[in-house]
């Protein structure tokens, strides 16, 4: 027994008698919904509010159904207002506002419960390796209406492929995206964003995914000092990269063995009390399952005789200084010339009379002043 909604009461005129009027309501799951039955020319008749199962919630202002989530907020000659907190999907349906006069009036407020998406779950199909492709999936198991999923990388949208499945009243939505990856993408951030009408305007749920791209190692040696003399202690550091990170670094000297005093601990090789016999090409090596890297360092230990040699090379420094000064002066002269040419060609009037066929007219227009002419400025750099 579900009589059709009474719509004529939307425009009550004089003498229309008592009327009840209501509106549809939309609420997000877990939120608060207010259902209002507006009364017109109320004369004290009984007002009944029923839930979609046609159970009476309130009988003329008195609670009839024991569900504390429903509260009577207002009962005045103008309206009856009830409040539903913690709205659930099963609360959906038509709520009846009924007015018992000789001629029973009722109207139905349809309550719609939307479900906002939770933060999406982002997963990778298989381990990404440089030069290959990565496939990411983004899943939102519950939303109503079906959430729209979007992918972003460096603020640019990526094209994903979405699919949805309806489970009862809610949707399960997924999206996948594929793209090529390089070693520089390791650690990069990809965002999956979910949006639907249950979220406030402009809001979305986002999940960041940090790309994990495996790549072969690189190695570089840094020395603790540039010039090495006898007796010095030199520390060589082997900076390695790679994903997975190489867990072992091997130090060698050409095809000779390392000096006995040398101490290799992880990334560093310490060579104390250097003597010229320590000369040689030192290497550090690292590898992971994707490759191998090696860096070289040529050690030349200077003896005191070499220091004297270094002093004789001082005139070269002076010649270098003079050359640098000359280059600087030439640059100054060039800059000066460019500056002068800019000032000369700085600004002038252009005559761009279009549609003036005759020379006389054109000249007249030119002499008539600059009103119709644009002042043009051009700079030459
Ligand atoms: C209220 O919702 C019902 C059911 O969805 C619909 O038939 C009716 O037209 C809606 N009324 C208004 C005023 O939007
Ligand atoms: C219904 O409730 C209203 C407001 O409390 C009251 O004025 C009216 O007399 C009640 N009607 C009946 C029939 O009890
Ligand atoms: C090291 O090996 C290279 C070739 O692998 C060879 O030419 C060179 O003579 C060797 N040096 C010494 C000191 O054995
Ligand atoms: C090490 O290199 C320095 C500079 O070239 C040279 O003077 C010295 O004789 C070298 N020592 C050995 C053992 O090769």
Coordinates of C-alpha atoms and ligand atoms in Angstrom, one line a residue:
X1 CA 0.0 0.0 0.0
X2 CA 2.1 2.9 -1.3
X3 CA -0.1 5.8 -2.4
X4 CA 1.4 8.2 -5.0
X5 CA 3.1 11.3 -3.7
X6 CA 0.7 14.3 -3.4
X7 CA 2.2 17.1 -5.4
X8 CA -0.5 19.7 -5.6
X9 CA 0.4 20.9 -2.1
X10 CA 3.6 22.5 -3.5
X11 CA 1.6 25.6 -4.3
X12 CA -1.0 26.1 -1.6
X13 CA -3.4 28.9 -2.3
X14 CA -6.0 30.5 -0.1
X15 CA -8.5 28.0 1.1
X16 CA -6.3 25.1 0.1
X17 CA -6.6 23.7 3.6
X18 CA -4.0 21.9 5.6
X19 CA -1.0 20.6 3.6
X20 CA 2.3 18.9 4.2
X21 CA 5.3 19.3 2.0
X22 CA 8.7 17.8 2.0
X23 CA 12.0 17.5 0.0
X24 CA 14.4 14.7 -1.0
X25 CA 17.5 14.4 1.0
X26 CA 21.0 13.2 0.2
X27 CA 23.5 12.3 2.8
X28 CA 27.0 10.7 2.9
X29 CA 27.2 7.4 4.8
X30 CA 28.0 8.1 8.5
X31 CA 26.7 11.7 8.1
X32 CA 23.6 13.5 9.5
X33 CA 20.4 13.8 7.5
X34 CA 17.5 16.1 8.3
X35 CA 14.1 15.4 7.0
X36 CA 11.6 18.3 7.2
X37 CA 7.9 18.1 6.8
X38 CA 6.6 21.6 6.2
X39 CA 3.1 22.3 7.3
X40 CA 0.7 24.8 5.8
X41 CA -2.3 26.2 7.8
X42 CA -1.7 23.6 10.5
X43 CA -4.7 23.3 12.8
X44 CA -3.4 20.7 15.3
X45 CA -4.1 17.6 13.4
X46 CA -1.9 14.5 14.0
X47 CA 1.4 14.4 12.1
X48 CA 3.0 11.0 11.6
X49 CA 6.5 10.3 10.2
X50 CA 7.2 6.8 8.9
X51 CA 10.4 5.2 7.7
X52 CA 10.7 3.4 4.3
X53 CA 9.4 0.2 6.0
X54 CA 6.4 2.2 7.0
X55 CA 7.2 1.9 10.7
X56 CA 6.1 5.0 12.5
X57 CA 9.1 6.9 13.8
X58 CA 7.2 9.8 15.5
X59 CA 3.5 10.0 16.2
X60 CA 2.5 13.6 16.5
X61 CA 5.9 14.4 18.1
X62 CA 6.2 11.3 20.3
X63 CA 8.8 8.7 19.5
X64 CA 7.3 5.4 18.3
X65 CA 10.3 3.5 17.1
X66 CA 13.3 2.8 19.3
X67 CA 16.1 4.0 17.2
X68 CA 18.1 6.7 19.0
X69 CA 19.7 7.7 15.7
X70 CA 16.4 9.5 14.9
X71 CA 15.7 12.6 16.9
X72 CA 12.9 15.0 16.8
X73 CA 14.5 18.4 16.3
X74 CA 11.5 20.6 15.9
X75 CA 7.7 20.4 16.0
X76 CA 6.0 23.8 15.4
X77 CA 2.9 24.8 13.5
X78 CA 5.2 25.4 10.5
X79 CA 7.2 22.3 10.4
X80 CA 8.3 19.0 11.9
X81 CA 12.0 18.3 11.5
X82 CA 13.7 15.0 12.3
X83 CA 17.4 14.3 12.4
X84 CA 19.1 11.0 11.5
X85 CA 22.7 10.7 12.6
X86 CA 25.2 8.0 11.4
X87 CA 23.2 7.4 8.2
X88 CA 23.5 3.9 6.8
X89 CA 22.8 2.5 3.4
X90 CA 19.9 0.6 4.8
X91 CA 18.2 3.9 5.9
X92 CA 17.7 4.7 2.2
X93 CA 14.2 5.0 0.9
X94 CA 11.0 7.1 1.1
X95 CA 10.2 8.7 4.5
X96 CA 6.5 9.5 4.8
X97 CA 5.2 12.8 6.2
X98 CA 1.5 12.3 6.9
X99 CA -1.1 14.7 8.1
X100 CA -4.3 13.1 9.4
X101 CA -7.2 15.4 8.6
X102 CA -10.6 14.3 7.3
X103 CA -8.6 14.1 4.0
X104 CA -5.3 12.5 4.7
X105 CA -2.3 14.2 3.1
X106 CA 1.1 12.8 2.8
X107 CA 4.3 13.4 0.9
X108 CA 7.5 11.3 0.6
X109 CA 11.0 12.5 1.2
X110 CA 13.4 10.2 -0.6
X111 CA 16.6 9.7 1.4
X112 CA 19.7 8.8 -0.7
X113 CA 22.8 7.6 1.1
X114 CA 26.1 8.1 -0.8
X115 CA 29.4 6.4 0.1
X116 CA 32.6 8.4 0.0
X117 CA 35.7 6.5 -1.2
X118 CA 38.4 5.7 1.3
X119 CA 42.0 6.4 0.5
X120 CA 42.8 4.2 -2.6
X121 CA 45.1 1.2 -2.3
X122 CA 47.9 1.4 -4.8
X123 CA 49.9 -1.7 -5.7
X124 CA 52.5 -2.6 -8.2
X125 CA 52.1 -5.7 -10.4
X126 CA 55.8 -6.7 -10.5
X127 CA 59.1 -5.2 -9.6
X128 CA 60.1 -2.4 -12.0
X129 CA 63.6 -2.5 -13.6
X130 CA 65.2 0.4 -15.5
X131 CA 64.3 0.3 -19.2
X132 CA 61.2 -1.7 -18.5
X133 CA 57.6 -0.8 -17.8
X134 CA 55.8 -0.5 -14.5
X135 CA 52.1 -1.3 -14.0
X136 CA 50.3 0.1 -11.0
X137 CA 46.8 -0.6 -9.9
X138 CA 44.6 1.6 -7.8
X139 CA 41.6 0.1 -5.9
X140 CA 38.6 1.7 -4.2
X141 CA 36.5 -1.1 -2.9
X142 CA 33.5 0.9 -1.8
X143 CA 31.9 4.0 -3.2
X144 CA 28.5 5.3 -4.3
X145 CA 28.2 6.5 -6.9
X146 CA 31.2 4.8 -8.5
X147 CA 34.3 6.9 -7.7
X148 CA 36.3 8.4 -10.6
X149 CA 40.0 7.4 -10.3
X150 CA 42.7 9.6 -11.8
X151 CA 46.5 9.2 -11.9
X152 CA 49.1 12.0 -11.5
X153 CA 52.8 12.1 -11.8
X154 CA 54.7 15.4 -11.4
X155 CA 51.4 17.2 -11.5
X156 CA 50.6 15.7 -14.9
X157 CA 47.7 13.4 -15.4
X158 CA 48.4 9.9 -16.6
X159 CA 45.9 7.9 -18.7
X160 CA 44.7 4.9 -16.7
X161 CA 42.2 2.2 -17.6
X162 CA 39.3 2.0 -15.2
X163 CA 36.8 -0.7 -14.5
X164 CA 34.0 -1.0 -12.0
X165 CA 31.9 -3.7 -10.4
X166 CA 28.6 -3.2 -8.5
X167 CA 28.3 -5.1 -5.2
X168 CA 24.7 -4.5 -4.0
X169 CA 24.4 -0.7 -3.5
X170 CA 28.1 0.1 -3.7
X171 CA 30.7 0.0 -6.4
X172 CA 34.2 -1.4 -6.4
X173 CA 36.4 0.6 -8.8
X174 CA 39.9 -0.1 -10.0
X175 CA 42.3 1.6 -12.4
X176 CA 45.6 0.5 -13.9
X177 CA 48.3 2.6 -15.4
X178 CA 51.5 1.5 -17.3
X179 CA 54.5 3.5 -18.3
X180 CA 58.2 3.1 -19.0
X181 CA 60.7 3.7 -16.2
X182 CA 64.3 4.7 -16.0
X183 CA 66.8 4.8 -13.1
X184 CA 65.9 8.5 -12.6
X185 CA 62.3 7.5 -11.8
X186 CA 63.4 5.6 -8.7
X187 CA 61.9 7.4 -5.7
X188 CA 59.5 9.3 -8.0
X189 CA 55.9 9.8 -6.7
X190 CA 52.7 8.7 -8.5
X191 CA 49.3 9.7 -7.1
X192 CA 46.0 7.9 -7.4
X193 CA 43.0 10.1 -6.7
X194 CA 39.5 9.1 -6.0
X195 CA 36.5 11.4 -6.2
X196 CA 32.7 11.2 -6.1
X197 CA 29.7 13.3 -5.0
X198 CA 29.8 12.0 -1.4
X199 CA 33.0 14.0 -0.8
X200 CA 32.7 17.8 -0.3
X201 CA 33.2 19.8 -3.5
X202 CA 36.9 20.1 -4.4
X203 CA 37.9 17.2 -2.1
X204 CA 39.4 13.9 -3.1
X205 CA 41.1 10.9 -1.5
X206 CA 44.6 10.5 -2.6
X207 CA 47.3 7.8 -2.2
X208 CA 50.9 8.5 -3.0
X209 CA 53.0 5.6 -4.4
X210 CA 56.8 5.9 -4.3
X211 CA 58.3 4.2 -7.4
X212 CA 60.8 1.5 -6.7
X213 CA 62.9 1.1 -9.9
X214 CA 65.8 -1.3 -9.8
X215 CA 69.0 -0.4 -11.7
X216 CA 72.6 -1.4 -12.1
X217 CA 75.2 0.2 -9.9
X218 CA 77.5 3.2 -10.5
X219 CA 80.7 4.0 -8.6
X220 CA 82.9 7.1 -8.1
X221 CA 86.0 7.5 -6.0
X222 CA 86.6 10.7 -3.9
X223 CA 90.0 11.3 -2.4
X224 CA 90.4 13.1 0.9
X225 CA 93.1 15.3 -0.6
X226 CA 94.3 16.2 -4.1
X227 CA 98.0 16.2 -3.7
X228 CA 99.6 13.3 -1.8
X229 CA 103.1 13.5 -0.3
X230 CA 105.1 10.8 1.5
X231 CA 104.0 10.2 5.0
X232 CA 100.4 11.4 4.4
X233 CA 97.3 9.5 5.2
X234 CA 94.9 9.2 2.3
X235 CA 91.2 8.2 2.6
X236 CA 89.5 7.1 -0.6
X237 CA 85.7 6.9 -0.5
X238 CA 83.8 4.9 -3.1
X239 CA 80.4 6.5 -3.7
X240 CA 78.1 3.8 -5.1
X241 CA 74.5 3.9 -6.2
X242 CA 72.3 1.1 -7.4
X243 CA 69.0 -0.5 -6.6
X244 CA 69.1 -2.9 -4.8
X245 CA 72.1 -1.1 -3.2
X246 CA 75.3 -3.1 -3.7
X247 CA 76.0 -4.5 -0.2
X248 CA 79.7 -5.1 -0.8
X249 CA 82.5 -2.9 -2.1
X250 CA 85.8 -4.5 -3.2
X251 CA 89.0 -2.5 -3.3
X252 CA 92.0 -3.5 -5.5
X253 CA 95.2 -2.0 -6.8
X254 CA 95.7 -2.9 -10.5
X255 CA 97.0 -6.5 -10.5
X256 CA 99.0 -6.0 -7.4
X257 CA 97.8 -6.5 -3.9
X258 CA 96.8 -3.6 -1.7
X259 CA 99.5 -2.2 0.6
X260 CA 99.6 -4.1 3.9
X261 CA 98.8 -0.9 5.9
X262 CA 95.7 -0.3 3.8
X263 CA 92.4 -0.6 5.7
X264 CA 89.3 -1.2 3.6
X265 CA 86.0 -0.7 5.6
X266 CA 82.8 -0.6 3.5
X267 CA 82.9 2.5 1.3
X268 CA 86.3 3.8 2.5
X269 CA 89.9 2.7 1.9
X270 CA 92.4 4.3 4.3
X271 CA 96.1 4.4 3.3
X272 CA 98.2 5.7 6.2
X273 CA 101.9 6.6 6.1
X274 CA 102.1 6.7 2.3
X275 CA 105.4 5.9 0.5
X276 CA 106.1 6.0 -3.2
X277 CA 105.8 2.2 -3.4
X278 CA 102.0 2.7 -2.8
X279 CA 101.7 4.3 -6.3
X280 CA 99.2 2.5 -8.5
X281 CA 95.7 2.4 -9.9
X282 CA 93.3 1.8 -7.1
X283 CA 89.8 0.5 -8.0
X284 CA 86.6 0.0 -6.2
X285 CA 84.0 -2.4 -7.5
X286 CA 80.3 -3.0 -6.7
X287 CA 77.7 -5.1 -8.2
X288 CA 74.0 -6.1 -7.9
X289 CA 71.9 -8.5 -9.8
X290 CA 71.5 -5.9 -12.6
X291 CA 75.1 -5.2 -13.2
X292 CA 78.6 -4.2 -12.2
X293 CA 80.5 -0.9 -11.7
X294 CA 84.2 0.0 -11.3
X295 CA 85.9 3.3 -10.5
X296 CA 89.6 4.0 -10.8
X297 CA 91.9 6.3 -8.8
X298 CA 95.5 6.8 -9.9
X299 CA 97.7 7.4 -6.8
X300 CA 101.0 9.2 -7.3
X301 CA 102.9 9.8 -4.1
X302 CA 105.2 12.8 -4.5
X303 CA 108.6 12.8 -2.9
X304 CA 110.3 16.0 -1.6
X305 CA 112.1 16.4 -5.0
X306 CA 108.7 16.7 -6.7
X307 CA 107.8 19.7 -4.4
X308 CA 110.8 21.6 -5.8
X309 CA 109.5 20.8 -9.3
X310 CA 106.1 22.2 -8.4
X311 CA 107.7 25.5 -7.4
X312 CA 109.4 25.8 -10.8
X313 CA 106.0 25.7 -12.4
X314 CA 104.9 29.0 -10.6
X315 CA 105.6 31.1 -13.8
X316 CA 102.8 29.1 -15.5
X317 CA 100.4 30.3 -12.9
X318 CA 101.3 33.9 -13.7
X319 CA 100.9 33.4 -17.5
X320 CA 97.5 31.8 -16.8
X321 CA 96.5 34.8 -14.7
X322 CA 97.5 37.3 -17.5
X323 CA 95.5 35.2 -20.0
X324 CA 92.4 35.3 -17.7
X325 CA 92.7 39.1 -17.4
X326 CA 92.9 39.5 -21.2
X327 CA 89.8 37.3 -21.7
X328 CA 88.0 39.4 -19.0
X329 CA 88.9 42.7 -20.8
X330 CA 87.7 41.4 -24.2
X331 CA 84.3 40.4 -22.6
X332 CA 84.1 44.0 -21.1
X333 CA 84.7 45.6 -24.5
X334 CA 82.1 43.3 -26.2
X335 CA 79.5 44.1 -23.5
X336 CA 80.2 47.8 -24.0
X337 CA 79.7 47.5 -27.7
X338 CA 76.4 45.7 -27.3
X339 CA 75.2 48.3 -24.8
X340 CA 76.0 51.2 -27.3
X341 CA 74.1 49.5 -30.2
X342 CA 71.0 49.1 -27.9
X343 CA 71.0 52.8 -27.0
X344 CA 71.3 53.8 -30.7
X345 CA 68.5 51.6 -31.9
X346 CA 66.6 52.0 -28.7
X347 CA 63.3 53.5 -29.8
X348 CA 61.9 55.0 -32.9
X349 CA 58.5 55.6 -34.5
X350 CA 57.2 53.1 -36.9
X351 CA 54.7 53.8 -39.5
X352 CA 52.4 50.9 -40.0
X353 CA 49.5 52.6 -41.9
X354 CA 47.6 49.7 -43.3
X355 CA 45.1 50.3 -46.1
X356 CA 46.7 53.6 -47.1
X357 CA 47.4 53.2 -50.8
X358 CA 48.6 56.6 -51.8
X359 CA 51.9 57.9 -50.8
X360 CA 50.5 61.4 -50.0
X361 CA 48.0 60.0 -47.6
X362 CA 50.6 58.0 -46.0
X363 CA 52.9 61.0 -45.5
X364 CA 50.0 63.0 -44.2
X365 CA 49.2 60.4 -41.7
X366 CA 52.9 60.3 -40.7
X367 CA 53.0 64.1 -40.3
X368 CA 49.8 64.2 -38.4
X369 CA 51.6 63.1 -35.4
X370 CA 51.9 59.9 -33.4
X371 CA 48.3 59.5 -32.3
X372 CA 47.7 56.7 -34.8
X373 CA 51.1 55.2 -34.5
X374 CA 52.6 52.8 -32.2
X375 CA 55.8 53.6 -30.5
X376 CA 58.0 50.5 -31.0
X377 CA 60.9 49.5 -28.9
X378 CA 63.3 46.9 -30.1
X379 CA 66.3 45.7 -28.3
X380 CA 69.2 43.8 -29.9
X381 CA 70.9 41.5 -27.6
Ligands
LIG1 C1 12.5 12.7 -5.0 O1 13.0 11.4 -5.3 C2 12.1 10.5 -6.0 C3 12.7 9.1 -6.1 O2 14.0 9.2 -6.5 C4 11.8 11.1 -7.4 O3 10.9 10.3 -8.0 C5 11.2 12.5 -7.1 O4 11.0 13.1 -8.4 C6 12.1 13.4 -6.3 N1 11.5 14.6 -6.0 C7 12.1 15.8 -6.2 C8 11.3 17.0 -5.9 O5 13.2 15.8 -6.7
LIG2 C1 -0.2 17.2 17.9 O1 0.9 17.9 18.4 C2 0.8 19.3 18.3 C3 2.1 19.9 18.8 O2 2.5 19.4 20.0 C4 -0.4 19.7 19.2 O3 -0.5 21.1 19.1 C5 -1.6 19.0 18.8 O4 -2.7 19.3 19.6 C6 -1.4 17.5 18.7 N1 -2.6 17.0 18.1 C7 -3.3 16.0 18.7 C8 -4.5 15.5 18.0 O5 -2.9 15.5 19.7
LIG3 C1 99.0 -6.0 -14.9 O1 98.3 -6.6 -15.9 C2 98.4 -6.0 -17.2 C3 97.5 -6.8 -18.1 O2 96.4 -7.3 -17.5 C4 99.9 -6.1 -17.6 O3 100.0 -5.5 -18.9 C5 100.7 -5.4 -16.6 O4 102.1 -5.6 -17.0 C6 100.5 -6.0 -15.2 N1 101.2 -5.2 -14.3 C7 102.0 -5.7 -13.3 C8 102.7 -4.8 -12.4 O5 102.0 -7.0 -13.1
LIG4 C1 105.5 7.2 -7.7 O1 105.2 8.3 -8.5 C2 106.1 9.4 -8.4 C3 105.6 10.5 -9.2 O2 105.4 10.1 -10.5 C4 107.5 9.0 -8.8 O3 108.3 10.1 -8.5 C5 107.8 7.8 -8.0 O4 109.1 7.4 -8.4 C6 106.8 6.7 -8.1 N1 107.2 5.6 -7.3 C7 107.1 4.4 -7.8 C8 107.6 3.3 -6.8 O5 106.7 4.1 -8.9

